[in-house]
CSV table of C-alpha atoms and ligand atoms in Angstrom, one decimal:
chain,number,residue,atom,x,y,z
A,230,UNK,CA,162.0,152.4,88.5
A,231,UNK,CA,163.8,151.3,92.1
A,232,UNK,CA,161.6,151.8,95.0
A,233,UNK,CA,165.1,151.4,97.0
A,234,UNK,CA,167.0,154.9,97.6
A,235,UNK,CA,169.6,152.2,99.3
A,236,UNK,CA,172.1,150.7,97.0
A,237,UNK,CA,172.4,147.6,98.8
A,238,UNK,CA,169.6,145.2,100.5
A,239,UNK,CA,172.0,142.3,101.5
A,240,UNK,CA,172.9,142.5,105.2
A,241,UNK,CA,176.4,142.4,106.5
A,242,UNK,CA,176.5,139.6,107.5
A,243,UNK,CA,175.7,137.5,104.4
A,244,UNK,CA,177.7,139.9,102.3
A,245,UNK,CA,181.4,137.5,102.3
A,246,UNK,CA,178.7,134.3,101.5
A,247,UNK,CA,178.2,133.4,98.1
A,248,UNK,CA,174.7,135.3,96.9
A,249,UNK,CA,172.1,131.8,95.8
A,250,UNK,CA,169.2,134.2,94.9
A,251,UNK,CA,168.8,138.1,93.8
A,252,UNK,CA,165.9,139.6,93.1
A,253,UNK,CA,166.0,143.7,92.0
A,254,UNK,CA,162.7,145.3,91.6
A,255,UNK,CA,160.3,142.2,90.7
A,256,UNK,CA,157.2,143.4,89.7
A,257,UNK,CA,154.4,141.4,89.0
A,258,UNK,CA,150.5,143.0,87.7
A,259,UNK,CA,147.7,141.3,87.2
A,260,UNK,CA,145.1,142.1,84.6
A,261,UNK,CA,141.7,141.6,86.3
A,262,UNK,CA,138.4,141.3,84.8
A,263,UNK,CA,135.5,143.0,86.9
A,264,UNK,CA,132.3,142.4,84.2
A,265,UNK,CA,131.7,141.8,80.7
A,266,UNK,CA,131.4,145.4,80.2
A,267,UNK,CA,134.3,146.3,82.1
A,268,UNK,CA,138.2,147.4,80.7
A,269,UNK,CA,140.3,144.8,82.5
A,270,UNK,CA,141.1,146.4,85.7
A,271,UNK,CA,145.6,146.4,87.1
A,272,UNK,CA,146.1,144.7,90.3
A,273,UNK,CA,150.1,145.5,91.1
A,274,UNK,CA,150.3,142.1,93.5
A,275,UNK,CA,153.8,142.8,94.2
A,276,UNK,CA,155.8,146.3,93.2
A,277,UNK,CA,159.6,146.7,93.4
A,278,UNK,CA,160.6,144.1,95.9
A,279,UNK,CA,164.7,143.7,95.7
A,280,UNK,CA,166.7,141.2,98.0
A,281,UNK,CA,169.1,138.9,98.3
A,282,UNK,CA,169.6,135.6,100.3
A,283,UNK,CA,173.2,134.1,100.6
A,284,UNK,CA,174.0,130.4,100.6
A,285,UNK,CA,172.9,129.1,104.0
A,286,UNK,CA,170.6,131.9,105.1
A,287,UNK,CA,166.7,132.1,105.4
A,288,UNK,CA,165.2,135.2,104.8
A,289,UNK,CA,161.3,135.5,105.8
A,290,UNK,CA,158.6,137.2,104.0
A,291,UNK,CA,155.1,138.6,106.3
A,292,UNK,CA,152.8,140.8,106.0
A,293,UNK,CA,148.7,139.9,106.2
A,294,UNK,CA,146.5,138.2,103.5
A,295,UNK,CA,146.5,138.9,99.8
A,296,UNK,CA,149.8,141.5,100.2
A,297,UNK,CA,151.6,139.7,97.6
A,298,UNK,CA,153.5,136.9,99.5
A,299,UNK,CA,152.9,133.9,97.5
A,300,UNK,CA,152.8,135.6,94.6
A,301,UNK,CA,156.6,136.8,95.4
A,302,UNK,CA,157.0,132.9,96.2
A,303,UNK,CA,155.9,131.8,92.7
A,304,UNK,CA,158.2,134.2,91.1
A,305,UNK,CA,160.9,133.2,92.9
A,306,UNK,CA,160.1,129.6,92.5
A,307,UNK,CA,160.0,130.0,88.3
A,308,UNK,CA,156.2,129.1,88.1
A,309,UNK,CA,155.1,132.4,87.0
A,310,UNK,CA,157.3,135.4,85.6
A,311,UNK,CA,157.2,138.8,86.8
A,312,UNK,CA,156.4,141.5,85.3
A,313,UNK,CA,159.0,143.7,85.7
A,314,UNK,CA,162.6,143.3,87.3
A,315,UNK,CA,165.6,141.0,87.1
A,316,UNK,CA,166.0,137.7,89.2
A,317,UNK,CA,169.4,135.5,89.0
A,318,UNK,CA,169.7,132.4,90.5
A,319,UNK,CA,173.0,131.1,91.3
A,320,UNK,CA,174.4,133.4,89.3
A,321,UNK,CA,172.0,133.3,85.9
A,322,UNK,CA,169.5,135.0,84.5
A,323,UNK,CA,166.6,133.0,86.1
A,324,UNK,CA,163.9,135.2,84.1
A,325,UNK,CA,164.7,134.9,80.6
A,326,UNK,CA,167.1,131.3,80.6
A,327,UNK,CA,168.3,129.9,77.6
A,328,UNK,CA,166.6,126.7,77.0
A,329,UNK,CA,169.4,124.6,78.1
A,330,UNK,CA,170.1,126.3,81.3
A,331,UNK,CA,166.3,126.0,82.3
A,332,UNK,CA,165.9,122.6,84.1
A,333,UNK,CA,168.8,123.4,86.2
A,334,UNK,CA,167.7,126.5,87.5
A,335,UNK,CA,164.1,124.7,87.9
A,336,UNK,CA,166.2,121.9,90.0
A,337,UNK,CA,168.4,124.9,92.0
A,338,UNK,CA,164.9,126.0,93.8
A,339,UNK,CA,162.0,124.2,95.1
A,340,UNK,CA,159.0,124.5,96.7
A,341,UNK,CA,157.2,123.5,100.0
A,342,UNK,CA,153.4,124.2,100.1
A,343,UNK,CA,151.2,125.2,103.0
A,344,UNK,CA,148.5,122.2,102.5
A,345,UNK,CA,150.5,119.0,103.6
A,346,UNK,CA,147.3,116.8,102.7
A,347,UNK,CA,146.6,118.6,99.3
A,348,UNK,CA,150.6,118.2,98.0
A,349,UNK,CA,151.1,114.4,97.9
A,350,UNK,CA,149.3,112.4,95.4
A,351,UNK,CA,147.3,110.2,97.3
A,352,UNK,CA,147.8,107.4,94.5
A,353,UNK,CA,151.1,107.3,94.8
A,354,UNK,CA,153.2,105.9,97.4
A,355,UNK,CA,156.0,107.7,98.9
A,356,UNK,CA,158.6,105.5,97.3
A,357,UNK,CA,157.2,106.6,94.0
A,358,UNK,CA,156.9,110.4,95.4
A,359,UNK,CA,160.4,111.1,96.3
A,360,UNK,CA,161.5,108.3,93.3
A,361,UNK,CA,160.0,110.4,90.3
A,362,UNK,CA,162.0,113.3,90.0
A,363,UNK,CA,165.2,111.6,89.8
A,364,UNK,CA,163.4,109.0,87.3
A,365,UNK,CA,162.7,112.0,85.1
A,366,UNK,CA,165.8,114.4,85.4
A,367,UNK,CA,168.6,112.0,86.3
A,368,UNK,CA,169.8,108.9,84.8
A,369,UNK,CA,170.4,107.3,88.0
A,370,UNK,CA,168.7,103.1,87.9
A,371,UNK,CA,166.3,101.5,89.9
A,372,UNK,CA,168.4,100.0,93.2
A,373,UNK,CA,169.9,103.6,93.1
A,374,UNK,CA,167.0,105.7,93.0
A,375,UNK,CA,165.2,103.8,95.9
A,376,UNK,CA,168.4,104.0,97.8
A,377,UNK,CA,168.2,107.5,97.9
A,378,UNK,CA,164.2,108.2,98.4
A,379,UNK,CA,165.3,105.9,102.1
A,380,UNK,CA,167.9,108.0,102.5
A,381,UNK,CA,166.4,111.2,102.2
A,382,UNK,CA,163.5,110.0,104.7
A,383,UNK,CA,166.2,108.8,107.3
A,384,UNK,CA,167.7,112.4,107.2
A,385,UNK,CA,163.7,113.8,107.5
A,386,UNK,CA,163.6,112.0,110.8
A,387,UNK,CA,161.5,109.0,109.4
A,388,UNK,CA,161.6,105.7,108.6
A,389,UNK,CA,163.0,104.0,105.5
A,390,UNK,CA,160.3,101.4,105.5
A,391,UNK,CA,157.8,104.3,105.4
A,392,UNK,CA,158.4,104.6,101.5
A,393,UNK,CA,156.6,101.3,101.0
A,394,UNK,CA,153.1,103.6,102.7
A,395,UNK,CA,150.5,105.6,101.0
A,396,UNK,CA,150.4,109.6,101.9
A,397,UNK,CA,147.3,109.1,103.6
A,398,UNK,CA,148.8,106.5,106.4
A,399,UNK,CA,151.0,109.8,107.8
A,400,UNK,CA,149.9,112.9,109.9
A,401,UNK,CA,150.3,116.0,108.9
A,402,UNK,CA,153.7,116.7,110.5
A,403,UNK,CA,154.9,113.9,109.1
A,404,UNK,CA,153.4,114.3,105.3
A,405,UNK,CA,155.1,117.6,105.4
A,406,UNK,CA,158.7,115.9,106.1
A,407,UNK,CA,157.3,113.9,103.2
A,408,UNK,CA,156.9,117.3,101.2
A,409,UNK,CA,160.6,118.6,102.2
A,410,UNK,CA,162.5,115.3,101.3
A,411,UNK,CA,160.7,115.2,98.1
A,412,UNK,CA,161.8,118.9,97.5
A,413,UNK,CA,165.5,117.8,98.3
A,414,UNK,CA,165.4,114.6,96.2
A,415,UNK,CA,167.3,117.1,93.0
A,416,UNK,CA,169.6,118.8,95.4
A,417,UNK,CA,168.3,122.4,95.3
A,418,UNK,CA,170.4,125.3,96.9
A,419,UNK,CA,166.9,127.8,97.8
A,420,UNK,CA,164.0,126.1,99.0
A,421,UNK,CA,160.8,128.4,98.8
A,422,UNK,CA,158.5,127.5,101.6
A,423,UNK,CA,154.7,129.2,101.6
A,424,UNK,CA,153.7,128.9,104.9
A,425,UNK,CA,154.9,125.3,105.1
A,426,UNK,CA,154.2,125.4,109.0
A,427,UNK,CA,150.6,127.3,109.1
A,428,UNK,CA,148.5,124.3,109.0
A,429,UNK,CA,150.4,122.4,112.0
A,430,UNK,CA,149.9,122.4,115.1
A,431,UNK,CA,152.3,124.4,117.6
A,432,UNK,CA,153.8,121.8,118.6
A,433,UNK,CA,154.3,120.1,115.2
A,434,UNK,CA,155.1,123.4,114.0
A,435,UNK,CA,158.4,123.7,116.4
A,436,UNK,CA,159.9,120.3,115.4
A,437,UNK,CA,159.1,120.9,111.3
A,438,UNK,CA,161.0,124.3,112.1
A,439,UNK,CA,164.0,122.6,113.7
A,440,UNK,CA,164.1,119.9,111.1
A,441,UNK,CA,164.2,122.9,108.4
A,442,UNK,CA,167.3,124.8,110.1
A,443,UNK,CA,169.0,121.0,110.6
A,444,UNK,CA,169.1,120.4,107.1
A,445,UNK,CA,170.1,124.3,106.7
A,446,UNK,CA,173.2,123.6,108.4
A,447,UNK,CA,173.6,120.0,106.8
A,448,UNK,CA,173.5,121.0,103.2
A,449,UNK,CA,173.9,125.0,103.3
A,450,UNK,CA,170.5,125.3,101.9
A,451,UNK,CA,168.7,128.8,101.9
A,452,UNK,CA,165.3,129.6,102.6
A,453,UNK,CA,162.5,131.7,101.1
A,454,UNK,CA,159.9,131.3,104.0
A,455,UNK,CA,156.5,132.9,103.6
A,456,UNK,CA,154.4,133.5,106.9
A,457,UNK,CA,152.2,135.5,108.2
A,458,UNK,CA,153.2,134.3,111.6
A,459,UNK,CA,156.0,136.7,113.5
A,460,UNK,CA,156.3,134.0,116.1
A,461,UNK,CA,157.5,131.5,113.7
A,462,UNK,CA,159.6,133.7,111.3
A,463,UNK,CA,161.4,134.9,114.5
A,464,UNK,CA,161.9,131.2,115.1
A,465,UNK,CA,163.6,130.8,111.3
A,466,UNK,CA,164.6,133.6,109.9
A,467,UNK,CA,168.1,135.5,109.8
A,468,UNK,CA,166.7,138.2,107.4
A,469,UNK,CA,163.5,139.7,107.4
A,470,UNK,CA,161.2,141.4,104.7
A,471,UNK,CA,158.0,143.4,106.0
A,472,UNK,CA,155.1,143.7,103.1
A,473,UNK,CA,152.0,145.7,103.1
A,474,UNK,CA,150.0,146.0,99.9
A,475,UNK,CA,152.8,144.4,97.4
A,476,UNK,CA,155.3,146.6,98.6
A,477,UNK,CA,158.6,146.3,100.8
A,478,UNK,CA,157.9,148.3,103.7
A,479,UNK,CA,160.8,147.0,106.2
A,480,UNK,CA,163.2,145.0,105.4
A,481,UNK,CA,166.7,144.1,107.4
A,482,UNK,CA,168.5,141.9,109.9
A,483,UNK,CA,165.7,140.1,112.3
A,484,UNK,CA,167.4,141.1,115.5
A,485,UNK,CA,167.1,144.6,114.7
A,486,UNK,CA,163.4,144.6,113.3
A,487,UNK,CA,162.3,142.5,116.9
A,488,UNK,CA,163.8,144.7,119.0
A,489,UNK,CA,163.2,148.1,117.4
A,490,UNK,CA,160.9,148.0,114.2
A,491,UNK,CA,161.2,151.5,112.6
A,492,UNK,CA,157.8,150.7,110.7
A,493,UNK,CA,154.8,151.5,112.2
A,494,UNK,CA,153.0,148.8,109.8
A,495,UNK,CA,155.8,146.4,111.7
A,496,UNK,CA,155.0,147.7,115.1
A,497,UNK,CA,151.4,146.6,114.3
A,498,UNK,CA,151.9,143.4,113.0
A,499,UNK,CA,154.8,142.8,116.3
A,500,UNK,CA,152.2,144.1,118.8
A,501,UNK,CA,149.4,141.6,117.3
A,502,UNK,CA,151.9,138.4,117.9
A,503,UNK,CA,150.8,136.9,121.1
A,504,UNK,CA,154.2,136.5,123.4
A,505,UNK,CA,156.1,139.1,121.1
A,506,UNK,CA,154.8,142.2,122.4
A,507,UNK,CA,153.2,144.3,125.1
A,508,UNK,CA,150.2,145.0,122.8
A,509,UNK,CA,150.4,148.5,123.1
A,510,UNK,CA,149.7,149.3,119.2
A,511,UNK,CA,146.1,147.9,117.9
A,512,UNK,CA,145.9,147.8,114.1
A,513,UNK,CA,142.5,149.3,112.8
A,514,UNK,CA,140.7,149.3,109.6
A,515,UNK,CA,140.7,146.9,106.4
A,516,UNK,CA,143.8,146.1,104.4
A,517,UNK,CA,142.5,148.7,100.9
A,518,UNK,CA,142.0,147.0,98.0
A,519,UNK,CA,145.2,146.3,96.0
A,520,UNK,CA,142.8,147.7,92.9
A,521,UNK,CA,142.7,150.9,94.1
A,522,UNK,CA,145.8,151.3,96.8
A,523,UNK,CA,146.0,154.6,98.6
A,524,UNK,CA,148.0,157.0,96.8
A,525,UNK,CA,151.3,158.4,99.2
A,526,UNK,CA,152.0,155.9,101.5
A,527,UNK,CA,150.8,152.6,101.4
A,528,UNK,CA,150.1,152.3,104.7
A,529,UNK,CA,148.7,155.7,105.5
A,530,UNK,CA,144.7,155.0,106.1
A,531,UNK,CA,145.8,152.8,109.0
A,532,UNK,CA,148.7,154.5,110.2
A,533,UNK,CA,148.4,156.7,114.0
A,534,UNK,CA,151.3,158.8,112.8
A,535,UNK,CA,150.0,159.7,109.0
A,536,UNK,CA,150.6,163.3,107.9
A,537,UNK,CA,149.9,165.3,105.3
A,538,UNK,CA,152.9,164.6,103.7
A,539,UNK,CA,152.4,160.5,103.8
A,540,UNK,CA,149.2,161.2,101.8
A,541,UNK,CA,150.9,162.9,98.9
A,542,UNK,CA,154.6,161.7,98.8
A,543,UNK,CA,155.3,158.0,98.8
A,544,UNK,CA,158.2,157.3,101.0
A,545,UNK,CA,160.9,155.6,99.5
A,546,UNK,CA,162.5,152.3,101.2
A,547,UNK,CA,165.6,154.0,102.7
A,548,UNK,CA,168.6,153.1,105.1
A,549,UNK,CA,168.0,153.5,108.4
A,550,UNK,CA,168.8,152.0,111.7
A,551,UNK,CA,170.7,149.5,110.3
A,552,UNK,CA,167.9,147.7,107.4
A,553,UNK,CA,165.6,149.6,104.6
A,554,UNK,CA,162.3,151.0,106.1
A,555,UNK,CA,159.7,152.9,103.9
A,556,UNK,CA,158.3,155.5,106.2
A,557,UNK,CA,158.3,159.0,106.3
A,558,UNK,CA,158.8,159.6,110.2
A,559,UNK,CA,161.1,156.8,110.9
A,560,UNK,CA,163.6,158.5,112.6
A,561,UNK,CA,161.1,159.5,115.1
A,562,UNK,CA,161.1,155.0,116.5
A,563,UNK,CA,164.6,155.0,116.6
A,564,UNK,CA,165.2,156.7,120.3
A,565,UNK,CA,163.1,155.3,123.1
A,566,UNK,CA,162.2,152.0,124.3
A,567,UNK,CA,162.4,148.9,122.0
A,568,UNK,CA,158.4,148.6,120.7
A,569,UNK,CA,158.5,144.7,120.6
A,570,UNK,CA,159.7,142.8,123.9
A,571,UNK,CA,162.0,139.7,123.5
A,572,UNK,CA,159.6,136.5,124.6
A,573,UNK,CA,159.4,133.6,122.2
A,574,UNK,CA,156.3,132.1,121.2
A,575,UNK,CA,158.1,129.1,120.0
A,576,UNK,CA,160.1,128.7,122.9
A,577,UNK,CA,159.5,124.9,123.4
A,578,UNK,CA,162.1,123.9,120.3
A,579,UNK,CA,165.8,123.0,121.1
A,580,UNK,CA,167.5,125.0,118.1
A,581,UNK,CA,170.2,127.2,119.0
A,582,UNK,CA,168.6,130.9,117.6
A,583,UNK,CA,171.0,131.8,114.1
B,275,LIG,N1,146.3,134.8,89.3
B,275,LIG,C1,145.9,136.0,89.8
B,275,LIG,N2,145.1,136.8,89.1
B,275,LIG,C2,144.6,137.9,89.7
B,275,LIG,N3,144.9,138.4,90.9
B,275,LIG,C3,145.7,137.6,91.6
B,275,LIG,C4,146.2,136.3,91.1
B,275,LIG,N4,147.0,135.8,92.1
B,275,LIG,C5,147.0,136.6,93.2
B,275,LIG,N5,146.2,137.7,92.9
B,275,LIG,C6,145.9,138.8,93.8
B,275,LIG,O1,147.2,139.3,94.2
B,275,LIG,C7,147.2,139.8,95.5
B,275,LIG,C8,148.2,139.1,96.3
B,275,LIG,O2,147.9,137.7,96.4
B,275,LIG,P1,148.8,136.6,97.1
B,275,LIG,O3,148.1,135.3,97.0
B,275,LIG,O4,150.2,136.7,96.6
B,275,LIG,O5,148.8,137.1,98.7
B,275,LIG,P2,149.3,136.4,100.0
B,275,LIG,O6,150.1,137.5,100.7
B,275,LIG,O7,150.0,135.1,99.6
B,275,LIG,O8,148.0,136.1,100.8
B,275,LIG,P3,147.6,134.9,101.8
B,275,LIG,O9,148.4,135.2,103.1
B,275,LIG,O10,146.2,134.9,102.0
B,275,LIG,O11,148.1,133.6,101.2
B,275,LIG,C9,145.8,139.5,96.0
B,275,LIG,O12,145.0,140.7,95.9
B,275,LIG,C10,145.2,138.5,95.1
B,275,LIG,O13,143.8,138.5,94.9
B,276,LIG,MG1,149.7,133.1,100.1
């Protein structure tokens, strides 16, 4: 069943573009063994998450450990299936493919890890890293191949000559340019990138960010970032989706979520950025356990404003303010003065905000 009373989740202004990935309701449960004695025990890692990112866009995933980010990711990315709910990638059924249609929907998206040292194959050389996908799913020859592995690390901002090194002769900014040119070398239109920045420093962090929206422009690529950091995804992102406890709580245009978040799980997470808030709202108590959420609202054992009401009903995600929000006393944040203020954390990088 839709947790969306809202028809739509695409924003207005993706809505001329051409759509590159939709997702409606994707589901995905775990069954989790807790002793030998034990029935299996359902952990619902993600519930009824619907969206859709047009060619060219970047919409950003957050919300705090173990809410169901990556495991969104590798949905979306086709290494593990949901549960329930339908995903199409440019244009096809990307859940249930016929065989033949398979490998190019596994080529359409990629994926860009956290761990820049744990991705590459120490063994290999990067010639041979960016070289092997096109040796296994293209005909293309030798001179041809190699010619496009120096390409691809000229337009990552390094060297040609680097493809002759090992992964262990680069930094960490630089292993993870490694890691996006090697997700580029089959052309894909979404790239799915968990975190790619969280292991960087700040500084590293601002020019890996800028290189990502470059090659956004370049090649119209669209983006599936996963962070936990605000500071970055309001860096990146055009479109943003808020998730506590597997579930969509907000979810909309960024400009409208920074300057007035309607959820108070978003105020939280806003006021707990360092430079994006005046750290008025303090977020107390443990994220439950996703094997035995709260029933009502998700959020409600942390929330300041929880009712009655938020205990028994579950809200439903539903137009508001201009994006979805799941909250029964929304309307409430929409007068007043904006909750988050407008400073940049990542204000040191050149790139023009989208
Ligand atoms: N293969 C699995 N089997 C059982 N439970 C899993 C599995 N993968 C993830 N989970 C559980 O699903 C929930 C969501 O995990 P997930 O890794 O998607 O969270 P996350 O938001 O990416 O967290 P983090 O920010 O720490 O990376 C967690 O409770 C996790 O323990
Ligand atoms: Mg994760």
């Amino acid at each position: 069943m839709s947790e969306t009373s809202a028809t739509s989740v695409t924003s207005a202004t993706s809505a001329t573009n051409e759509i590159v990935v939709e997702a409606r309701d994707l589901q995905r449960v775990y069954s989790v063994r807790r002793g030998l004695f034990k029935a299996p025990a359902r952990l619902q890692a993600v519930g009824n998450i619907s969206f859709s990112i047009a060619k060219g866009r970047t919409l950003a995933v957050v919300g705090e450990s173990g809410c169901g980010k990556s495991t969104l990711a590798r949905m979306v990315a086709l290494i593990e299936k949901p549960t329930a709910g339908s995903l199409r990638l440019v244009g096809a059924d990307a859940v249930d493919p016929p065989q033949a249609r398979r490998r190019e929907l596994r080529q359409a998206v990629q994926l860009v890890f956290q761990n820049p040292y744990g991705s590459l194959n120490p063994r290999k050389k990067i010639s041979s890293v960016l070289e092997d996908p096109l040796a296994i799913n293209t005909t293309l020859g030798r001179a041809e191949r190699s010619a496009r592995a120096r390409d691809m690390l000229a337009r990552v901002g390094l060297r040609p000559e680097y493809a002759n090194r090992y992964p262990h002769m680069f930094s960490g900014g630089q292993r993870q340019r490694i890691a996006i040119a090697r997700a580029l070398m089959l052309g894909p239109r979404l790239l799915v990138a968990d975190e790619p920045v969280s292991a960087l420093d700040v500084s590293i962090q601002a020019q890996v960010l800028n290189l990502l929206a470059d090659l956004q422009s370049e090649l119209g690529l669209s983006y599936l970032f996963i962070s936990h950091d605000l500071g970055v995804v309001r860096h990146i992102a055009h479109e943003v989706l808020v998730m506590y406890l597997g579930h969509a709580v907000e979810q909309g245009p960024k400009s409208l979520i920074f300057e007035r978040p309607l959820h108070p799980y978003t105020q939280a997470l806003l006021a707990s950025t360092p430079g994006l808030s005046s750290g008025r709202i303090v977020l107390k108590g443990e994220l439950p356990s996703p094997l035995a959420p709260p029933p009502g609202c998700v959020f409600n054992t942390r929330c300041a404003h929880a009712t009655e009401r938020c205990v028994a009903e579950r809200p439903l995600l539903r137009q508001l303010g201009g994006r979805l929000v799941a909250c029964h006393h929304a309307e409430k944040f929409l007068e007043g003065a904006p909750v988050a203020s407008a400073d940049l954390s990542l204000a040191a990088s050149k790139r023009p905000q989208p």
